[in-house]
PDB file of C-alpha atoms in Angstrom:
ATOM      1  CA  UNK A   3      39.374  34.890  36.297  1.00 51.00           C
ATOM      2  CA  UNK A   4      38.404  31.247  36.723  1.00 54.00           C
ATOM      3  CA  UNK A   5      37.503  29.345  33.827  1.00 55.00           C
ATOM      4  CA  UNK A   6      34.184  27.347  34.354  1.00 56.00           C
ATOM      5  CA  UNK A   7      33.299  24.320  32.526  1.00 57.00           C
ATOM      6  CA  UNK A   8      29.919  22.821  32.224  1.00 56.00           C
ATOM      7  CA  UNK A   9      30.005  19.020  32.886  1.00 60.00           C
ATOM      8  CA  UNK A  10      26.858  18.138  32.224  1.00 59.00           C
ATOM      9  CA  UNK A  11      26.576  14.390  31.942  1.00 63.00           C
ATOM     10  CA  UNK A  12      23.070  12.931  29.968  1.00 61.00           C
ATOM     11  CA  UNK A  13      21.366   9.854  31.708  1.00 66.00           C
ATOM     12  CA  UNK A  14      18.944   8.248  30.477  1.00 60.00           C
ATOM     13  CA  UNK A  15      15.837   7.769  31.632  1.00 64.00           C
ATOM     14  CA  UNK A  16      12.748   5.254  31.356  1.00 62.00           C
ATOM     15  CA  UNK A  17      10.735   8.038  30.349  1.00 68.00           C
ATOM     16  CA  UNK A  18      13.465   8.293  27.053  1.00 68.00           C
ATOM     17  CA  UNK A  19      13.457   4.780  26.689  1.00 67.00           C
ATOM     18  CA  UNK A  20       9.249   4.689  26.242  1.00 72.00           C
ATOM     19  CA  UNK A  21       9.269   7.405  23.591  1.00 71.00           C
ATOM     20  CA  UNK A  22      11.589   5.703  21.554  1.00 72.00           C
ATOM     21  CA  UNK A  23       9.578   2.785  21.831  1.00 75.00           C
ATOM     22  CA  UNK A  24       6.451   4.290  21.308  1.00 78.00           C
ATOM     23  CA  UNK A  25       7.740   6.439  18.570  1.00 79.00           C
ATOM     24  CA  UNK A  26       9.191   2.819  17.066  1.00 81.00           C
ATOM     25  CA  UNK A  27       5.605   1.238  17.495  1.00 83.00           C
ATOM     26  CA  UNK A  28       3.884   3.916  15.770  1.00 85.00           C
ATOM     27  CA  UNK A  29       6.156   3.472  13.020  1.00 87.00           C
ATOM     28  CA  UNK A  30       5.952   0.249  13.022  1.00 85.00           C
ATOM     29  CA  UNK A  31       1.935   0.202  12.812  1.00 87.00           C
ATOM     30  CA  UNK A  32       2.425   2.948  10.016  1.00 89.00           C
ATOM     31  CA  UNK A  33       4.946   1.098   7.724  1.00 88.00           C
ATOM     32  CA  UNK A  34       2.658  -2.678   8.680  1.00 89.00           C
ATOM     33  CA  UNK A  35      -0.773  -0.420   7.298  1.00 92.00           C
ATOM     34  CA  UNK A  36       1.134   1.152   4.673  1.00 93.00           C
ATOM     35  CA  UNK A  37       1.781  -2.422   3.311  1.00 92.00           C
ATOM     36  CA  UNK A  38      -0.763  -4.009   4.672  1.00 93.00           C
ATOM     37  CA  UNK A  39      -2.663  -1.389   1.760  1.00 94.00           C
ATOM     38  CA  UNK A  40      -0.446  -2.165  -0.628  1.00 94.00           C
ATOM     39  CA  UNK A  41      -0.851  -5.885  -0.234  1.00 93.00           C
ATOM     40  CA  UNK A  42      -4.946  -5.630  -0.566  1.00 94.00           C
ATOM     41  CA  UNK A  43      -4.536  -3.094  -3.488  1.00 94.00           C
ATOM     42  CA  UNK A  44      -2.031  -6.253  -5.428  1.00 95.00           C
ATOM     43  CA  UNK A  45      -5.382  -8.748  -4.469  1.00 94.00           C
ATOM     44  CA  UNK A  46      -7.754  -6.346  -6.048  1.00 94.00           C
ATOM     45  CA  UNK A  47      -5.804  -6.129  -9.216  1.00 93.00           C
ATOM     46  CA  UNK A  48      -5.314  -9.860  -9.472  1.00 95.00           C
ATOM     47  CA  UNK A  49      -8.918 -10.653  -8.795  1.00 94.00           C
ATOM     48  CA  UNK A  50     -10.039  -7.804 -11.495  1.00 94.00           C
ATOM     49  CA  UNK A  51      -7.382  -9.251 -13.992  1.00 93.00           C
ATOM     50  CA  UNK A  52      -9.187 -12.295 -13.005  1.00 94.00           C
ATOM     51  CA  UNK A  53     -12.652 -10.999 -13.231  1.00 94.00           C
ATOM     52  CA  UNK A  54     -11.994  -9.555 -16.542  1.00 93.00           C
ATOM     53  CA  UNK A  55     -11.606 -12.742 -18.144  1.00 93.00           C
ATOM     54  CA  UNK A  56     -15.253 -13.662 -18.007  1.00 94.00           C
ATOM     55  CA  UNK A  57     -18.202 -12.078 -19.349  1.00 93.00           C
ATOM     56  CA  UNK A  58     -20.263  -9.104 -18.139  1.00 92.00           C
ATOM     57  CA  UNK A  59     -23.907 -11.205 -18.492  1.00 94.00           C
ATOM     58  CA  UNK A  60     -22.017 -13.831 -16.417  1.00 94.00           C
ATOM     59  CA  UNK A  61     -20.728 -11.320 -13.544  1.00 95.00           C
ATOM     60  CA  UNK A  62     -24.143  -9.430 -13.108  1.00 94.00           C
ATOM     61  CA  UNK A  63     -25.638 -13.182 -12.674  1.00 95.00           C
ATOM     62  CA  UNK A  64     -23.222 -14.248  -9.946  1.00 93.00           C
ATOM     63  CA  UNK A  65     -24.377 -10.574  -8.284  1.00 94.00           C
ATOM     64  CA  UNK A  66     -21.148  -8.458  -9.239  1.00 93.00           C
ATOM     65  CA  UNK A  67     -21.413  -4.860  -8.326  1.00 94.00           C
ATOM     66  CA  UNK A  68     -21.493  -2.033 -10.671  1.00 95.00           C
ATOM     67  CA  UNK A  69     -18.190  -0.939  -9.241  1.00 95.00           C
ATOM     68  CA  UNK A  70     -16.876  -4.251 -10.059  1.00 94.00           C
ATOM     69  CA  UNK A  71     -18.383  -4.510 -13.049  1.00 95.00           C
ATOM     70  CA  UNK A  72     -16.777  -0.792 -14.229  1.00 96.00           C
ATOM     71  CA  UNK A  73     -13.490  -1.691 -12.828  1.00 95.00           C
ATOM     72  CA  UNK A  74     -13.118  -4.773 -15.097  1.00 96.00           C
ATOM     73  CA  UNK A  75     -14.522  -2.676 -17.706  1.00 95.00           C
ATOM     74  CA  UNK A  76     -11.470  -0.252 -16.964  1.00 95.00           C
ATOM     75  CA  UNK A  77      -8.795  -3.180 -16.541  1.00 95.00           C
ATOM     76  CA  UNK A  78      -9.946  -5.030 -19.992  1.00 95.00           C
ATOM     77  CA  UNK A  79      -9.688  -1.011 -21.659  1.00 94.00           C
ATOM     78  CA  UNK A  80      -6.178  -0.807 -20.583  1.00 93.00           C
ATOM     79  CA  UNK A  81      -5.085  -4.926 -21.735  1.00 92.00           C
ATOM     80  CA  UNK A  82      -7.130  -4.124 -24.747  1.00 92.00           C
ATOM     81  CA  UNK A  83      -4.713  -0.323 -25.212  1.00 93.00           C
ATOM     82  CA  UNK A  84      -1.877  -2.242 -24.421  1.00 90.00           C
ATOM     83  CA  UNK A  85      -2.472  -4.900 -26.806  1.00 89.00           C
ATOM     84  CA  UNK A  86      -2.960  -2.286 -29.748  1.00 89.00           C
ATOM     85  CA  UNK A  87       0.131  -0.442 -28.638  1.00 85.00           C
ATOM     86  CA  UNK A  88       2.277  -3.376 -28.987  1.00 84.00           C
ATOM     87  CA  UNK A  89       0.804  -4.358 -32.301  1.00 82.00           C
ATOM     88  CA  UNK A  90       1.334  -1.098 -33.979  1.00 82.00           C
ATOM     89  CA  UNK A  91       4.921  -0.846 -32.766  1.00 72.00           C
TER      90      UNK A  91
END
C-alpha cells in the first residue's frame, strides 16, 4: 500500500484580496454610520439641553416644532426628576 498525501498549497488570488477589501469597506461604512448616528444623536441632546433653557412662548415665536417643543418638554421633566431625586437623598 502506498501512502498518499495531499499537498495542496493555497494561493491567493485577486479575487480573495477584493472580498476582503470589500468586506473591510462595508465595515468600514457601517462602523463610520454607526457613529456618524451617534454623533448627531450627542448634537440633538445638546441643542435640546440648550433649547430647554428658554421659554415655550419664546420657542413657538422663533417657529419651533411641536416635536421640538415636546422634546424639551421631556428633557426639562427629566433635569426637573433629577433635581428632586438629589434633593430628597
Amino acid at each position: 500500500m502506498h501512502s498518499h498525501t495531499l499537498n495542496y498549497e493555497y494561493r491567493s488570488t485577486w479575487s480573495d484580496f477584493a472580498v476582503v477589501r470589500n468586506a473591510a469597506g462595508f465595515i468600514g461604512r457601517a462602523c463610520a454610520a454607526w457613529w456618524q448616528g451617534i454623533v448627531a444623536r450627542r448634537a440633538y441632546e445638546h441643542t435640546l439641553e440648550q433649547l430647554s433653557r428658554y421659554d415655550d412662548h419664546l420657542l413657538r415665536d422663533i417657529g419651533a416644532s411641536p416635536a421640538i417643543l415636546r422634546d424639551v418638554q421631556v428633557v426639562r421633566e427629566i433635569a426637573h426628576s433629577r433635581r428632586a431625586r438629589w434633593l430628597s437623598v
